């Protein structure tokens, strides 16, 4: 049997070369709005409409959101690096000074996000030091005028300006 040389630091460095967007997962708990920053997010299924994200097992916010069962996934805009940092902190009042409005399920939809989806927990799976969450999408909307906040090689990046009419097809 071959011994693996893959360390957590090597994984972080190499896989950091994959650019991703940043989301904030939110819900309304008995104690008020709660949420956390989550980089690991993606589409899972069109029929039924499912998305996935992966909170760390050490998250203290995800279990509270899981208990509510419904939540919003907010895709952050290019100017939201402060929101990303604020929702990544443990123990702070993450909603202090944050503008939002309740979605149809009551979960906070953050102002000026690129897109949002209101979801219901579908299933959870073991993902090592993370939990893989599958969520049923119940409502969603996009603001195609804004550009997303991107994360690449351990830092925030802004997409290059482009012609909004260009589809990338030749």
Backbone as a chain_set.jsonl record, in Angstrom:
{"seq": "XXXXXXXXXXXXXXXXXXXXXXXXXXXXXXXXXXXXXXXXXXXXXXXXXXXXXXXXXXXXXXXXXXXXXXXXXXXXXXXXXXXXXXXXXXXXXXXXXXXXXXXXXXXXXXXXXXXXXXXXXXXXXXXXXXXXXXXXXXXXXXXXXXXXXXXXXXXXXXXXXXXXXXXXXX", "coords": {"N": [[0.844, -1.179, 0.0], [0.55, 2.198, -0.849], [1.852, 5.1, 0.716], [0.232, 8.091, 1.394], [1.165, 11.363, 0.486], [-0.282, 13.587, 0.767], [-1.141, 16.41, 2.388], [-3.12, 18.481, 4.672], [-2.334, 21.186, 4.217], [-1.119, 21.054, 1.666], [-3.344, 20.241, 0.153], [-4.991, 22.53, 0.491], [-3.384, 24.482, -0.759], [-3.041, 23.519, -3.449], [-5.728, 23.03, -4.347], [-6.685, 25.529, -3.997], [-6.228, 26.791, -6.337], [-8.453, 26.617, -7.818], [-10.995, 28.657, -8.735], [-13.616, 30.125, -6.866], [-16.935, 31.185, -5.964], [-18.357, 33.17, -3.267], [-20.526, 32.499, -0.606], [-23.142, 33.369, 1.734], [-24.798, 31.698, 4.178], [-27.972, 31.862, 5.587], [-30.465, 32.153, 8.207], [-33.513, 32.565, 10.117], [-33.541, 32.381, 13.45], [-34.874, 31.464, 16.71], [-33.601, 33.264, 18.36], [-33.021, 35.376, 16.696], [-31.568, 36.646, 13.559], [-29.212, 34.481, 11.971], [-26.074, 33.375, 10.549], [-23.489, 32.211, 8.252], [-20.339, 32.334, 6.506], [-19.691, 30.632, 3.474], [-17.704, 28.941, 1.286], [-17.73, 26.66, -0.235], [-19.882, 25.674, -2.469], [-22.468, 24.745, -4.751], [-24.366, 23.872, -7.738], [-26.538, 21.077, -7.76], [-28.67, 19.411, -8.729], [-31.105, 19.583, -11.329], [-33.647, 18.528, -11.51], [-35.0, 16.86, -9.045], [-34.93, 20.39, -8.048], [-31.923, 21.048, -6.705], [-29.288, 22.201, -4.578], [-25.906, 22.287, -3.276], [-23.816, 22.545, -0.387], [-20.982, 22.892, 1.818], [-20.492, 22.983, 5.043], [-17.997, 23.374, 7.609], [-17.218, 20.822, 9.987], [-16.682, 21.866, 12.454], [-18.244, 24.072, 12.663], [-20.36, 26.189, 14.491], [-22.627, 27.437, 13.833], [-23.959, 26.169, 11.661], [-25.311, 23.803, 12.798], [-27.387, 25.097, 14.198], [-28.778, 26.358, 12.141], [-29.525, 24.091, 10.689], [-31.355, 23.005, 12.517], [-33.509, 24.762, 12.226], [-34.237, 24.261, 9.584], [-34.979, 25.517, 7.185], [-33.517, 27.932, 4.97], [-31.547, 30.649, 3.578], [-29.427, 31.012, 0.771], [-27.019, 33.2, 0.018], [-25.425, 34.699, -2.621], [-22.506, 36.374, -2.778], [-21.715, 39.728, -3.855], [-19.199, 41.514, -5.779], [-18.372, 43.677, -4.204], [-18.664, 42.829, -1.599], [-16.671, 41.904, 0.207], [-16.252, 42.629, 2.869], [-18.614, 41.704, 4.094], [-18.266, 38.949, 3.718], [-15.992, 38.468, 5.304], [-17.03, 39.294, 7.814], [-19.127, 37.467, 8.327], [-17.685, 35.192, 8.614], [-16.562, 35.14, 11.09], [-16.511, 33.814, 14.368], [-18.848, 33.926, 17.043], [-19.434, 36.674, 17.022], [-21.714, 39.519, 16.59], [-22.987, 39.034, 13.776], [-24.812, 40.255, 12.109], [-24.813, 42.93, 12.675], [-25.237, 46.132, 11.534], [-25.726, 45.18, 8.979], [-27.612, 45.176, 6.055], [-30.702, 43.77, 5.212], [-33.503, 41.774, 4.073], [-36.443, 39.887, 4.899], [-36.948, 36.745, 3.337], [-39.453, 34.773, 1.601], [-39.62, 32.541, 3.223], [-38.765, 33.524, 5.561], [-36.044, 33.654, 6.06], [-33.046, 35.632, 6.156], [-32.404, 37.673, 3.379], [-29.685, 39.041, 2.02], [-28.928, 42.451, 1.285], [-28.305, 43.609, -2.031], [-27.046, 41.302, -3.119], [-25.592, 39.047, -5.547], [-27.078, 36.855, -6.283], [-29.691, 34.8, -4.893], [-30.984, 32.005, -3.055], [-33.733, 30.404, -1.665], [-34.076, 27.76, 0.537], [-34.777, 24.33, 1.566], [-33.692, 21.945, 3.878], [-32.515, 18.968, 2.496], [-30.871, 16.633, 2.595], [-28.081, 15.265, 4.445], [-24.61, 14.432, 4.335], [-21.678, 12.537, 5.186], [-18.645, 14.181, 5.026], [-15.894, 13.971, 5.64], [-13.921, 16.244, 7.31], [-15.866, 18.057, 6.934], [-19.402, 18.658, 6.411], [-21.559, 17.471, 3.95], [-24.101, 19.119, 2.499], [-27.225, 18.74, 1.06], [-29.67, 20.642, -0.49], [-33.045, 21.512, -1.058], [-34.236, 23.659, -3.492], [-36.489, 26.234, -3.142], [-37.224, 28.761, -3.914], [-35.744, 31.342, -5.908], [-33.533, 33.911, -7.112], [-31.8, 36.143, -9.336], [-29.456, 38.815, -9.772], [-28.397, 40.068, -12.482], [-26.845, 42.229, -13.054], [-24.776, 42.718, -11.285], [-21.407, 41.767, -10.394], [-19.81, 38.765, -9.193], [-18.22, 38.11, -5.989], [-15.09, 36.71, -5.91], [-12.983, 33.945, -4.96], [-9.682, 33.004, -4.86], [-6.711, 31.236, -4.752], [-6.331, 31.8, -2.011], [-7.184, 34.43, -1.636], [-9.373, 37.296, -2.116], [-10.827, 38.141, -5.25], [-11.696, 40.142, -8.068], [-13.897, 39.812, -10.812], [-12.885, 40.277, -14.224], [-13.834, 43.222, -16.021], [-16.35, 42.942, -18.514], [-18.038, 42.625, -21.661], [-21.411, 42.585, -21.242], [-23.084, 41.379, -23.044], [-21.677, 39.401, -24.248], [-21.353, 35.968, -24.712], [-19.396, 34.092, -24.528], [-19.361, 32.071, -26.311], [-18.328, 30.758, -29.459]], "CA": [[0.0, 0.0, 0.0], [1.317, 3.431, -0.97], [1.564, 6.11, 1.727], [-0.124, 9.362, 0.779], [1.913, 12.551, 0.909], [-1.234, 14.698, 0.706], [-1.384, 17.035, 3.692], [-4.129, 19.546, 4.579], [-1.746, 22.39, 3.617], [-0.967, 20.802, 0.233], [-4.708, 20.293, -0.409], [-5.416, 23.935, 0.463], [-2.583, 25.196, -1.758], [-3.328, 23.068, -4.815], [-7.133, 23.241, -4.69], [-6.898, 26.971, -4.015], [-6.108, 27.247, -7.723], [-9.803, 26.588, -8.386], [-11.705, 29.874, -8.352], [-14.99, 29.894, -6.444], [-17.666, 32.315, -5.421], [-18.532, 33.154, -1.818], [-21.918, 32.606, -0.184], [-23.481, 33.452, 3.151], [-25.984, 30.911, 4.466], [-28.672, 32.575, 6.655], [-31.818, 31.776, 8.608], [-34.045, 33.284, 11.263], [-33.703, 31.49, 14.599], [-35.642, 32.059, 17.805], [-32.814, 34.361, 18.915], [-32.752, 36.389, 15.676], [-30.921, 36.141, 12.351], [-27.888, 33.867, 12.086], [-25.52, 33.01, 9.262], [-22.053, 31.959, 8.158], [-19.736, 32.36, 5.179], [-19.425, 29.291, 2.949], [-17.098, 28.997, -0.04], [-18.008, 25.424, -0.94], [-21.286, 25.74, -2.881], [-22.668, 24.466, -6.158], [-25.599, 23.263, -8.224], [-26.488, 19.624, -7.618], [-29.659, 18.744, -9.573], [-32.16, 20.437, -11.877], [-34.937, 17.888, -11.262], [-35.551, 18.054, -8.391], [-33.974, 21.493, -7.944], [-31.089, 20.904, -5.52], [-27.942, 22.772, -4.506], [-25.13, 21.692, -2.205], [-22.75, 23.324, 0.228], [-20.272, 22.068, 2.792], [-19.965, 23.651, 6.231], [-17.041, 22.616, 8.398], [-17.78, 20.117, 11.15], [-16.481, 22.696, 13.644], [-19.19, 25.192, 12.634], [-21.38, 26.222, 15.54], [-23.821, 28.048, 13.247], [-24.701, 25.224, 10.834], [-26.301, 23.014, 13.55], [-28.534, 25.949, 14.533], [-29.532, 26.523, 10.895], [-30.108, 22.771, 10.431], [-32.519, 22.839, 13.388], [-34.621, 25.533, 11.642], [-34.641, 23.452, 8.428], [-35.038, 26.337, 5.973], [-32.449, 28.926, 4.995], [-31.239, 31.313, 2.307], [-28.046, 31.023, 0.324], [-26.777, 34.508, -0.582], [-24.188, 34.743, -3.399], [-21.998, 37.722, -2.544], [-21.269, 40.571, -4.965], [-17.79, 41.884, -5.751], [-18.088, 44.651, -3.146], [-19.054, 42.249, -0.319], [-15.6, 41.245, 0.951], [-16.497, 42.891, 4.291], [-19.644, 40.759, 4.544], [-17.657, 37.631, 3.764], [-15.153, 38.426, 6.506], [-17.865, 39.433, 8.997], [-19.896, 36.249, 8.579], [-16.735, 34.109, 8.868], [-16.109, 35.265, 12.474], [-17.336, 33.119, 15.364], [-19.214, 34.604, 18.273], [-19.742, 38.102, 16.872], [-23.039, 39.846, 16.054], [-22.693, 39.079, 12.35], [-25.79, 41.072, 11.408], [-24.691, 44.336, 13.082], [-25.026, 47.031, 10.403], [-25.975, 44.496, 7.7], [-28.956, 45.398, 5.52], [-31.311, 42.557, 4.673], [-34.951, 41.685, 4.188], [-36.823, 38.475, 5.006], [-37.499, 36.069, 2.177], [-40.785, 34.198, 1.839], [-39.496, 31.562, 4.302], [-38.311, 34.236, 6.744], [-34.579, 33.729, 6.128], [-32.517, 36.908, 5.666], [-31.812, 37.868, 2.055], [-28.805, 40.192, 2.176], [-29.085, 43.465, 0.24], [-27.351, 43.741, -3.134], [-26.316, 40.094, -3.484], [-25.665, 38.688, -6.964], [-28.181, 35.9, -6.4], [-30.064, 34.131, -3.647], [-31.885, 30.863, -3.155], [-34.332, 29.96, -0.411], [-33.981, 26.304, 0.481], [-35.147, 23.466, 2.676], [-32.738, 20.852, 4.018], [-32.911, 17.747, 1.787], [-30.098, 15.525, 3.168], [-26.701, 15.537, 4.847], [-23.714, 13.307, 4.135], [-20.351, 12.68, 5.762], [-17.632, 14.713, 4.114], [-14.63, 14.115, 6.371], [-13.986, 17.322, 8.297], [-17.007, 18.883, 6.549], [-20.677, 18.001, 6.149], [-22.088, 17.783, 2.624], [-25.523, 19.417, 2.651], [-28.05, 18.872, -0.138], [-30.805, 21.492, -0.142], [-34.07, 21.698, -2.086], [-34.462, 25.073, -3.8], [-37.915, 26.555, -3.159], [-37.355, 30.05, -4.605], [-34.435, 31.91, -6.187], [-33.521, 35.089, -7.971], [-30.462, 36.639, -9.649], [-29.276, 40.185, -10.224], [-27.349, 39.895, -13.488], [-26.066, 43.458, -13.217], [-23.626, 42.71, -10.393], [-20.399, 40.722, -10.551], [-19.631, 38.044, -7.933], [-16.964, 38.101, -5.259], [-14.405, 35.451, -6.193], [-11.905, 33.556, -4.061], [-8.695, 32.283, -5.662], [-5.382, 31.155, -4.138], [-6.315, 32.362, -0.667], [-7.485, 35.867, -1.587], [-10.507, 37.761, -2.901], [-10.532, 38.677, -6.581], [-12.84, 40.672, -8.798], [-13.883, 39.397, -12.215], [-12.538, 41.344, -15.156], [-14.997, 43.796, -16.723], [-16.577, 42.329, -19.814], [-19.266, 42.997, -22.338], [-22.477, 41.746, -20.706], [-23.764, 40.685, -24.132], [-20.796, 38.342, -24.731], [-21.731, 34.706, -24.098], [-18.259, 33.186, -24.449], [-19.465, 31.061, -27.377], [-17.786, 31.201, -30.75]], "C": [[0.891, 1.244, 0.0], [0.875, 4.433, 0.099], [1.311, 7.446, 1.035], [0.735, 10.488, 1.341], [1.02, 13.795, 0.926], [-1.535, 15.187, 2.128], [-2.497, 18.071, 3.549], [-3.577, 20.817, 3.925], [-1.573, 22.233, 2.111], [-2.329, 20.833, -0.455], [-5.161, 21.738, -0.561], [-4.677, 24.705, -0.644], [-2.979, 24.81, -3.185], [-4.77, 23.365, -5.199], [-7.524, 24.713, -4.623], [-6.744, 27.576, -5.397], [-7.438, 27.167, -8.466], [-10.552, 27.8, -7.852], [-13.142, 29.528, -7.954], [-15.633, 31.204, -6.011], [-17.772, 32.162, -3.909], [-20.021, 33.317, -1.517], [-21.997, 32.864, 1.317], [-24.809, 32.72, 3.319], [-26.667, 31.549, 5.681], [-30.005, 31.914, 6.986], [-32.247, 32.664, 9.767], [-34.291, 32.262, 12.375], [-34.569, 32.179, 15.65], [-34.93, 33.269, 18.396], [-32.502, 35.469, 17.919], [-32.022, 35.788, 14.485], [-29.537, 35.567, 12.65], [-27.394, 33.505, 10.691], [-24.026, 32.754, 9.333], [-21.613, 32.013, 6.698], [-19.423, 30.928, 4.751], [-18.913, 29.417, 1.513], [-17.474, 27.783, -0.878], [-19.501, 25.326, -1.238], [-21.387, 25.394, -4.353], [-24.047, 23.911, -6.463], [-25.454, 21.749, -8.119], [-27.423, 18.924, -8.603], [-30.672, 19.763, -10.081], [-33.544, 19.866, -11.586], [-34.741, 16.711, -10.323], [-34.494, 19.15, -8.283], [-33.21, 21.424, -6.617], [-29.771, 21.649, -5.682], [-27.222, 22.068, -3.368], [-24.147, 22.704, -1.652], [-22.16, 22.479, 1.339], [-19.735, 22.892, 3.949], [-18.957, 22.753, 6.954], [-17.717, 21.963, 9.587], [-17.647, 20.947, 12.426], [-17.439, 23.887, 13.694], [-20.176, 25.082, 13.791], [-22.684, 26.801, 15.002], [-24.622, 27.041, 12.43], [-25.667, 24.372, 11.644], [-27.549, 23.82, 13.929], [-29.407, 26.181, 13.305], [-30.228, 25.21, 10.54], [-31.378, 22.578, 11.249], [-33.735, 23.608, 12.871], [-35.147, 24.788, 10.412], [-34.784, 24.203, 7.127], [-34.017, 27.461, 6.109], [-32.321, 29.567, 3.619], [-29.752, 31.171, 2.032], [-27.873, 32.307, -0.472], [-25.437, 34.483, -1.305], [-23.679, 36.182, -3.363], [-21.515, 38.409, -3.816], [-19.823, 41.005, -4.73], [-17.435, 42.843, -4.614], [-18.386, 44.118, -1.739], [-17.928, 41.549, 0.445], [-15.753, 41.468, 2.454], [-17.557, 41.964, 4.866], [-19.072, 39.353, 4.675], [-16.818, 37.478, 5.027], [-15.996, 38.46, 7.78], [-18.628, 38.173, 9.345], [-18.994, 35.034, 8.822], [-16.251, 34.098, 10.317], [-17.06, 34.529, 13.407], [-17.636, 34.037, 16.536], [-19.574, 36.073, 18.175], [-21.205, 38.283, 16.45], [-22.849, 40.079, 14.56], [-23.635, 39.986, 11.573], [-25.732, 42.55, 11.791], [-24.362, 45.193, 11.853], [-25.284, 46.424, 9.042], [-27.423, 44.727, 7.286], [-29.46, 44.115, 4.868], [-32.823, 42.676, 4.769], [-35.325, 40.21, 4.247], [-37.357, 37.941, 3.678], [-38.843, 35.464, 2.532], [-40.777, 33.15, 2.948], [-39.016, 32.206, 5.6], [-36.805, 34.369, 6.862], [-34.097, 35.064, 5.565], [-31.926, 36.802, 4.254], [-30.994, 39.151, 2.168], [-28.98, 41.151, 1.001], [-27.953, 43.38, -0.78], [-26.529, 42.496, -3.434], [-26.503, 39.813, -4.977], [-26.854, 37.767, -7.216], [-28.496, 35.357, -5.016], [-30.985, 32.971, -3.961], [-32.421, 30.562, -1.763], [-34.5, 28.45, -0.513], [-34.52, 25.636, 1.729], [-34.127, 22.321, 2.695], [-33.291, 19.59, 3.366], [-32.22, 16.535, 2.423], [-28.726, 16.03, 3.578], [-25.891, 14.258, 4.686], [-22.374, 13.593, 4.798], [-19.387, 13.164, 4.687], [-16.312, 14.926, 4.829], [-14.744, 15.195, 7.428], [-15.057, 18.358, 7.948], [-18.262, 18.016, 6.464], [-21.115, 18.418, 4.753], [-23.596, 17.924, 2.775], [-26.167, 19.506, 1.273], [-29.309, 19.627, 0.286], [-31.747, 21.628, -1.332], [-34.318, 23.192, -2.269], [-35.965, 25.305, -3.943], [-38.21, 27.871, -3.875], [-35.94, 30.56, -4.854], [-34.557, 33.08, -7.136], [-32.076, 35.525, -8.182], [-30.526, 38.101, -10.068], [-28.108, 40.16, -11.201], [-26.497, 41.14, -13.699], [-24.799, 43.468, -12.368], [-22.677, 41.57, -10.739], [-20.172, 40.053, -9.199], [-18.271, 38.319, -7.291], [-16.333, 36.733, -5.474], [-13.282, 35.217, -5.195], [-10.967, 32.645, -4.838], [-7.339, 32.375, -4.978], [-5.298, 31.943, -2.828], [-6.644, 33.833, -0.562], [-8.732, 36.168, -2.425], [-10.02, 38.327, -4.224], [-11.826, 39.187, -7.189], [-12.773, 40.177, -10.231], [-13.51, 40.586, -13.096], [-13.8, 41.907, -15.792], [-15.128, 43.133, -18.095], [-17.879, 42.87, -20.4], [-20.364, 42.05, -21.866], [-23.225, 40.974, -21.782], [-22.939, 39.509, -24.665], [-21.12, 37.045, -23.99], [-20.543, 33.762, -23.928], [-18.295, 32.11, -25.502], [-18.91, 31.638, -28.666], [-18.476, 30.53, -31.892]], "O": [[1.86, 1.328, 0.754], [-0.317, 4.596, 0.356], [2.096, 7.873, 0.188], [0.992, 10.542, 2.543], [1.506, 14.915, 1.081], [-2.105, 14.466, 2.946], [-2.796, 18.501, 2.435], [-4.287, 21.461, 3.152], [-1.846, 23.166, 1.355], [-2.454, 21.398, -1.542], [-5.658, 22.128, -1.618], [-5.287, 25.486, -1.374], [-3.222, 25.677, -4.024], [-5.015, 23.903, -6.279], [-8.574, 25.102, -5.134], [-7.087, 28.738, -5.612], [-7.537, 27.599, -9.614], [-10.72, 27.944, -6.641], [-13.804, 28.734, -8.623], [-14.953, 32.191, -5.731], [-17.336, 31.161, -3.34], [-20.691, 34.167, -2.103], [-21.05, 32.611, 2.062], [-25.81, 33.068, 2.693], [-26.017, 31.76, 6.704], [-30.593, 31.213, 6.163], [-31.446, 33.415, 10.324], [-35.148, 31.388, 12.247], [-34.948, 33.339, 15.49], [-35.579, 34.197, 18.88], [-31.788, 36.413, 18.258], [-31.869, 34.57, 14.398], [-28.793, 36.099, 13.473], [-28.188, 33.347, 9.764], [-23.378, 33.041, 10.339], [-22.4, 31.772, 5.783], [-18.954, 30.117, 5.549], [-19.607, 29.937, 0.639], [-17.53, 27.871, -2.105], [-20.291, 24.945, -0.374], [-20.485, 25.715, -5.127], [-24.796, 23.531, -5.563], [-24.377, 21.204, -8.359], [-27.026, 17.953, -9.246], [-31.052, 20.688, -9.363], [-34.506, 20.617, -11.431], [-34.342, 15.64, -10.78], [-33.3, 18.878, -8.41], [-33.763, 21.7, -5.552], [-29.211, 21.72, -6.776], [-27.837, 21.341, -2.588], [-23.7, 23.607, -2.36], [-22.747, 21.481, 1.756], [-18.638, 23.444, 3.857], [-19.06, 21.527, 6.911], [-18.683, 22.498, 10.13], [-18.411, 20.756, 13.373], [-17.441, 24.634, 14.673], [-20.752, 24.022, 14.038], [-23.73, 26.672, 15.639], [-25.851, 27.05, 12.494], [-26.805, 24.217, 11.201], [-28.65, 23.27, 13.972], [-30.633, 26.2, 13.407], [-31.39, 25.214, 10.134], [-32.369, 22.051, 10.743], [-34.869, 23.164, 13.053], [-36.358, 24.693, 10.215], [-34.719, 23.595, 6.059], [-33.692, 27.888, 7.216], [-32.898, 29.101, 2.636], [-28.928, 31.206, 2.946], [-28.502, 32.487, -1.514], [-24.405, 34.267, -0.669], [-24.341, 37.095, -3.857], [-20.982, 37.772, -4.726], [-19.295, 40.879, -3.626], [-16.309, 42.818, -4.116], [-18.361, 44.888, -0.779], [-18.209, 40.673, 1.263], [-15.416, 40.582, 3.24], [-17.423, 41.489, 5.993], [-19.365, 38.648, 5.641], [-16.925, 36.476, 5.734], [-15.707, 37.73, 8.728], [-18.769, 37.835, 10.52], [-19.481, 33.966, 9.194], [-15.595, 33.144, 10.735], [-18.278, 34.613, 13.25], [-16.789, 34.821, 16.965], [-19.985, 36.666, 19.172], [-21.855, 37.334, 16.01], [-22.58, 41.202, 14.132], [-23.289, 40.442, 10.483], [-26.522, 43.345, 11.283], [-23.329, 44.996, 11.213], [-25.08, 47.095, 8.03], [-28.346, 44.502, 8.069], [-28.758, 43.467, 4.091], [-33.354, 43.554, 5.449], [-34.608, 39.369, 3.705], [-38.125, 38.613, 2.989], [-39.32, 35.629, 3.655], [-41.816, 32.892, 3.555], [-38.875, 31.53, 6.619], [-36.328, 35.136, 7.699], [-34.672, 35.574, 4.603], [-31.071, 35.959, 3.98], [-31.551, 40.227, 2.387], [-29.158, 40.721, -0.138], [-26.801, 43.115, -0.436], [-25.419, 42.61, -3.953], [-27.459, 40.287, -5.591], [-27.545, 37.884, -8.228], [-27.684, 35.441, -4.095], [-31.67, 32.95, -4.983], [-31.659, 30.475, -0.8], [-34.998, 27.93, -1.511], [-34.698, 26.254, 2.779], [-33.751, 21.799, 1.645], [-34.418, 19.186, 3.655], [-32.868, 15.541, 2.752], [-28.268, 17.078, 3.123], [-26.401, 13.153, 4.87], [-21.983, 14.75, 4.953], [-19.331, 12.618, 3.586], [-15.672, 15.96, 4.644], [-15.563, 15.089, 8.342], [-15.147, 19.406, 8.587], [-18.18, 16.788, 6.447], [-21.049, 19.599, 4.412], [-24.285, 16.97, 3.134], [-25.707, 20.261, 0.416], [-29.935, 19.294, 1.293], [-31.312, 21.832, -2.465], [-34.581, 23.903, -1.299], [-36.63, 24.661, -4.755], [-39.314, 28.073, -4.382], [-35.029, 30.243, -4.09], [-35.541, 33.223, -7.862], [-31.224, 35.309, -7.319], [-31.515, 38.56, -10.64], [-26.951, 40.225, -10.785], [-25.523, 41.1, -14.45], [-23.841, 44.163, -12.705], [-23.08, 40.55, -11.297], [-20.324, 40.699, -8.162], [-17.313, 38.707, -7.96], [-16.977, 35.709, -5.244], [-12.704, 36.161, -4.655], [-11.393, 31.639, -5.406], [-6.871, 33.469, -4.662], [-4.326, 32.654, -2.575], [-6.414, 34.441, 0.483], [-9.097, 35.404, -3.318], [-8.942, 38.915, -4.307], [-12.913, 38.715, -6.858], [-11.688, 40.127, -10.81], [-13.78, 41.74, -12.762], [-14.737, 41.16, -16.076], [-14.132, 42.809, -18.742], [-18.693, 43.484, -19.712], [-20.263, 40.839, -22.067], [-23.929, 40.012, -21.472], [-23.446, 38.707, -25.449], [-21.156, 37.034, -22.759], [-20.664, 32.738, -23.256], [-17.365, 31.308, -25.595], [-19.008, 32.836, -28.929], [-18.145, 30.787, -33.05]]}, "num_chains": 1, "name": "protein.A"}
